[in-house]
Structure formats: C-alpha cells, structure tokens
PDB file of C-alpha atoms in Angstrom:
ATOM      1  CA  MET A 745     -16.387  33.845  81.899  1.00 93.00           C
ATOM      2  CA  PRO A 746     -18.287  31.211  79.930  1.00 97.00           C
ATOM      3  CA  GLU A 747     -16.335  28.656  77.925  1.00 97.00           C
ATOM      4  CA  VAL A 748     -17.358  27.420  74.484  1.00 98.00           C
ATOM      5  CA  SER A 749     -15.927  24.032  73.473  1.00 97.00           C
ATOM      6  CA  PHE A 750     -16.016  22.875  69.880  1.00 96.00           C
ATOM      7  CA  ARG A 751     -16.224  19.290  68.644  1.00 93.00           C
ATOM      8  CA  PRO A 752     -14.664  17.509  66.858  1.00 90.00           C
ATOM      9  CA  THR A 753     -11.674  19.898  67.119  1.00 89.00           C
ATOM     10  CA  GLY A 754     -11.557  19.833  70.925  1.00 92.00           C
ATOM     11  CA  GLN A 755     -10.707  23.528  71.008  1.00 94.00           C
ATOM     12  CA  ALA A 756     -12.224  25.782  73.650  1.00 96.00           C
ATOM     13  CA  VAL A 757     -12.372  29.516  74.171  1.00 97.00           C
ATOM     14  CA  GLN A 758     -13.549  31.764  76.981  1.00 98.00           C
ATOM     15  CA  VAL A 759     -15.908  34.550  75.964  1.00 98.00           C
ATOM     16  CA  ARG A 760     -17.963  37.291  77.538  1.00 97.00           C
ATOM     17  CA  PRO A 761     -21.616  36.501  78.253  1.00 98.00           C
ATOM     18  CA  GLY A 762     -23.756  37.445  75.260  1.00 97.00           C
ATOM     19  CA  THR A 763     -21.147  36.430  72.678  1.00 97.00           C
ATOM     20  CA  SER A 764     -22.546  34.345  69.825  1.00 96.00           C
ATOM     21  CA  ILE A 765     -21.154  30.898  69.084  1.00 97.00           C
ATOM     22  CA  LEU A 766     -20.122  32.262  65.677  1.00 95.00           C
ATOM     23  CA  GLU A 767     -18.067  35.036  67.328  1.00 95.00           C
ATOM     24  CA  ALA A 768     -16.598  32.517  69.781  1.00 97.00           C
ATOM     25  CA  GLY A 769     -15.494  30.328  66.878  1.00 95.00           C
ATOM     26  CA  ARG A 770     -13.822  33.266  65.174  1.00 94.00           C
ATOM     27  CA  LYS A 771     -12.048  34.194  68.406  1.00 95.00           C
ATOM     28  CA  ALA A 772     -10.730  30.616  68.674  1.00 94.00           C
ATOM     29  CA  GLY A 773      -9.666  30.565  65.015  1.00 93.00           C
ATOM     30  CA  ILE A 774     -12.273  27.935  64.154  1.00 91.00           C
ATOM     31  CA  PRO A 775     -13.920  28.424  60.762  1.00 86.00           C
ATOM     32  CA  ILE A 776     -17.698  28.232  61.025  1.00 90.00           C
ATOM     33  CA  ARG A 777     -19.300  28.550  57.600  1.00 86.00           C
ATOM     34  CA  SER A 778     -21.272  31.778  57.279  1.00 87.00           C
ATOM     35  CA  ARG A 779     -21.977  34.356  54.614  1.00 86.00           C
ATOM     36  CA  CYS A 780     -24.406  36.723  56.301  1.00 82.00           C
ATOM     37  CA  SER A 781     -22.463  37.563  59.491  1.00 71.00           C
ATOM     38  CA  SER A 782     -25.354  37.163  61.935  1.00 73.00           C
ATOM     39  CA  GLY A 783     -28.228  38.061  59.649  1.00 77.00           C
ATOM     40  CA  LEU A 784     -29.889  34.609  59.743  1.00 84.00           C
ATOM     41  CA  SER A 785     -30.201  34.725  55.980  1.00 82.00           C
ATOM     42  CA  CYS A 786     -27.540  32.284  54.729  1.00 87.00           C
ATOM     43  CA  LEU A 787     -28.501  29.392  57.088  1.00 90.00           C
ATOM     44  CA  MET A 788     -24.954  28.015  56.876  1.00 89.00           C
ATOM     45  CA  CYS A 789     -23.829  28.244  60.509  1.00 92.00           C
ATOM     46  CA  LYS A 790     -25.942  25.439  61.925  1.00 94.00           C
ATOM     47  CA  VAL A 791     -24.341  23.666  64.912  1.00 96.00           C
ATOM     48  CA  LYS A 792     -25.540  20.957  67.268  1.00 97.00           C
ATOM     49  CA  ILE A 793     -25.418  21.781  70.965  1.00 98.00           C
ATOM     50  CA  LEU A 794     -24.052  18.755  72.813  1.00 97.00           C
ATOM     51  CA  GLN A 795     -23.962  20.296  76.289  1.00 97.00           C
ATOM     52  CA  GLY A 796     -25.245  23.501  77.851  1.00 97.00           C
ATOM     53  CA  GLU A 797     -28.297  24.133  75.702  1.00 96.00           C
ATOM     54  CA  LYS A 798     -29.889  25.955  78.649  1.00 96.00           C
ATOM     55  CA  GLU A 799     -26.778  28.171  78.840  1.00 98.00           C
ATOM     56  CA  LEU A 800     -27.719  29.821  75.533  1.00 98.00           C
ATOM     57  CA  SER A 801     -30.119  32.627  74.749  1.00 97.00           C
ATOM     58  CA  ALA A 802     -33.603  31.440  73.830  1.00 96.00           C
ATOM     59  CA  PRO A 803     -34.101  30.968  70.090  1.00 95.00           C
ATOM     60  CA  LEU A 804     -36.122  33.692  68.407  1.00 93.00           C
ATOM     61  CA  PRO A 805     -39.225  32.628  66.449  1.00 95.00           C
ATOM     62  CA  ALA A 806     -37.430  33.268  63.127  1.00 94.00           C
ATOM     63  CA  GLU A 807     -34.585  30.932  64.098  1.00 95.00           C
ATOM     64  CA  THR A 808     -36.993  28.214  65.234  1.00 95.00           C
ATOM     65  CA  ALA A 809     -38.956  28.524  61.978  1.00 94.00           C
ATOM     66  CA  LYS A 810     -35.822  28.293  59.828  1.00 93.00           C
ATOM     67  CA  LEU A 811     -34.501  25.276  61.754  1.00 94.00           C
ATOM     68  CA  GLY A 812     -37.805  23.469  61.267  1.00 93.00           C
ATOM     69  CA  PRO A 813     -37.810  19.969  62.809  1.00 92.00           C
ATOM     70  CA  LEU A 814     -34.164  20.339  63.861  1.00 93.00           C
ATOM     71  CA  ALA A 815     -35.150  23.015  66.397  1.00 90.00           C
ATOM     72  CA  GLY A 816     -36.191  20.413  68.965  1.00 88.00           C
ATOM     73  CA  GLN A 817     -33.115  18.247  68.367  1.00 94.00           C
ATOM     74  CA  GLY A 818     -30.467  20.542  69.838  1.00 95.00           C
ATOM     75  CA  TYR A 819     -29.564  22.463  66.683  1.00 96.00           C
ATOM     76  CA  ARG A 820     -28.998  26.212  66.675  1.00 97.00           C
ATOM     77  CA  PHE A 821     -27.613  28.777  64.276  1.00 96.00           C
ATOM     78  CA  ALA A 822     -24.199  29.852  65.586  1.00 96.00           C
ATOM     79  CA  CYS A 823     -24.888  33.466  64.651  1.00 94.00           C
ATOM     80  CA  GLN A 824     -28.031  33.558  66.811  1.00 95.00           C
ATOM     81  CA  ALA A 825     -27.110  31.483  69.875  1.00 96.00           C
ATOM     82  CA  LYS A 826     -25.686  33.801  72.547  1.00 97.00           C
ATOM     83  CA  VAL A 827     -23.562  32.172  75.232  1.00 98.00           C
ATOM     84  CA  MET A 828     -24.499  32.737  78.894  1.00 98.00           C
ATOM     85  CA  GLY A 829     -22.620  29.753  80.411  1.00 98.00           C
ATOM     86  CA  ASP A 830     -20.423  26.823  79.398  1.00 98.00           C
ATOM     87  CA  VAL A 831     -21.448  25.225  76.092  1.00 98.00           C
ATOM     88  CA  THR A 832     -20.187  22.412  73.857  1.00 98.00           C
ATOM     89  CA  ALA A 833     -21.081  22.728  70.165  1.00 98.00           C
ATOM     90  CA  GLU A 834     -20.531  20.170  67.416  1.00 96.00           C
ATOM     91  CA  LEU A 835     -19.500  21.636  64.095  1.00 94.00           C
ATOM     92  CA  PRO A 836     -20.744  20.037  60.893  1.00 86.00           C
ATOM     93  CA  GLU A 837     -18.247  18.458  58.550  1.00 78.00           C
ATOM     94  CA  ASP A 838     -17.089  20.758  55.764  1.00 76.00           C
ATOM     95  CA  PRO A 839     -18.968  19.798  52.542  1.00 75.00           C
ATOM     96  CA  LEU A 840     -15.780  19.594  50.486  1.00 80.00           C
ATOM     97  CA  LYS A 841     -14.126  17.309  53.051  1.00 78.00           C
ATOM     98  CA  ALA A 842     -17.293  15.184  53.159  1.00 77.00           C
ATOM     99  CA  ALA A 843     -17.269  14.811  49.356  1.00 83.00           C
ATOM    100  CA  ILE A 844     -13.587  13.841  49.334  1.00 86.00           C
ATOM    101  CA  ARG A 845     -14.117  11.349  52.167  1.00 80.00           C
ATOM    102  CA  ALA A 846     -17.056   9.775  50.305  1.00 82.00           C
ATOM    103  CA  GLN A 847     -15.000   9.495  47.109  1.00 86.00           C
ATOM    104  CA  LEU A 848     -12.112   7.866  48.987  1.00 85.00           C
ATOM    105  CA  LEU A 849     -14.476   5.333  50.553  1.00 84.00           C
ATOM    106  CA  LYS A 850     -15.958   4.566  47.147  1.00 82.00           C
ATOM    107  CA  SER A 851     -12.472   4.064  45.661  1.00 82.00           C
ATOM    108  CA  LYS A 852     -11.509   1.775  48.535  1.00 77.00           C
ATOM    109  CA  GLU A 853     -14.634  -0.347  47.984  1.00 76.00           C
ATOM    110  CA  GLU A 854     -13.914  -0.578  44.248  1.00 73.00           C
ATOM    111  CA  ASP A 855     -10.310  -1.619  44.951  1.00 71.00           C
ATOM    112  CA  GLN A 856     -11.567  -4.478  47.125  1.00 70.00           C
ATOM    113  CA  LEU A 857     -13.533  -5.859  44.182  1.00 63.00           C
ATOM    114  CA  TRP A 858     -10.294  -6.580  42.325  1.00 61.00           C
TER     115      TRP A 858
END
C-alpha cells in the first residue's frame, strides 16, 4: 500500500491506491484546509509535493488552470491528487498561525529597539 508522508508534521499514513492526499490527511488526523470536499472550487487545499510527484494521478486541465504558474513547481490540490505510490507532501502554514508568528516577530524587533 502506498504511504503518504506529511511535512512539517512528519506523520505518515498508508492508503489504498487512488486515495486523494486530502483523504489521506483526514485518515491520519492531519487538518488540511478545505471547504468544498473535493470539488476544486475552494482552492484551499494546495500542497507542495516534495517527493513522488510521478506517483500521483496526472493533474486534470481544470486543476492545472487553477494552479496557474504553480502547476510546474510541484504544487497540487490535495483533493485532486490521487496517490498511486509513496508521496511526501508539504502542508502550508495555517494562516492564523502565520499571522501570530509575524506579530511575535514584530514585537521582538520592537523590544530590541529599547
């Protein structure tokens, strides 16, 4: 059975061939942002494929069009990418966590001024 590994969490899960990365994440208890549940309409489940890009189903024209220039840079929508072999996917940072991290960095820089 293929294995899907997630970064930066380091978690991995074995899935049946044909399982989407989104479904694999749910099986592993990893939250991948999505609102449309595989409809390719919310565009929230973008992941970067670090290893095993050829072990995924080929992107459909609609997915390629919606990814734009990111399509050739290893990005896929987790709801569309079906696993056929071992894959490592990098999850984007949660926007709320990113905002908090940026605010903490800004506060740290301001504290150094004093």
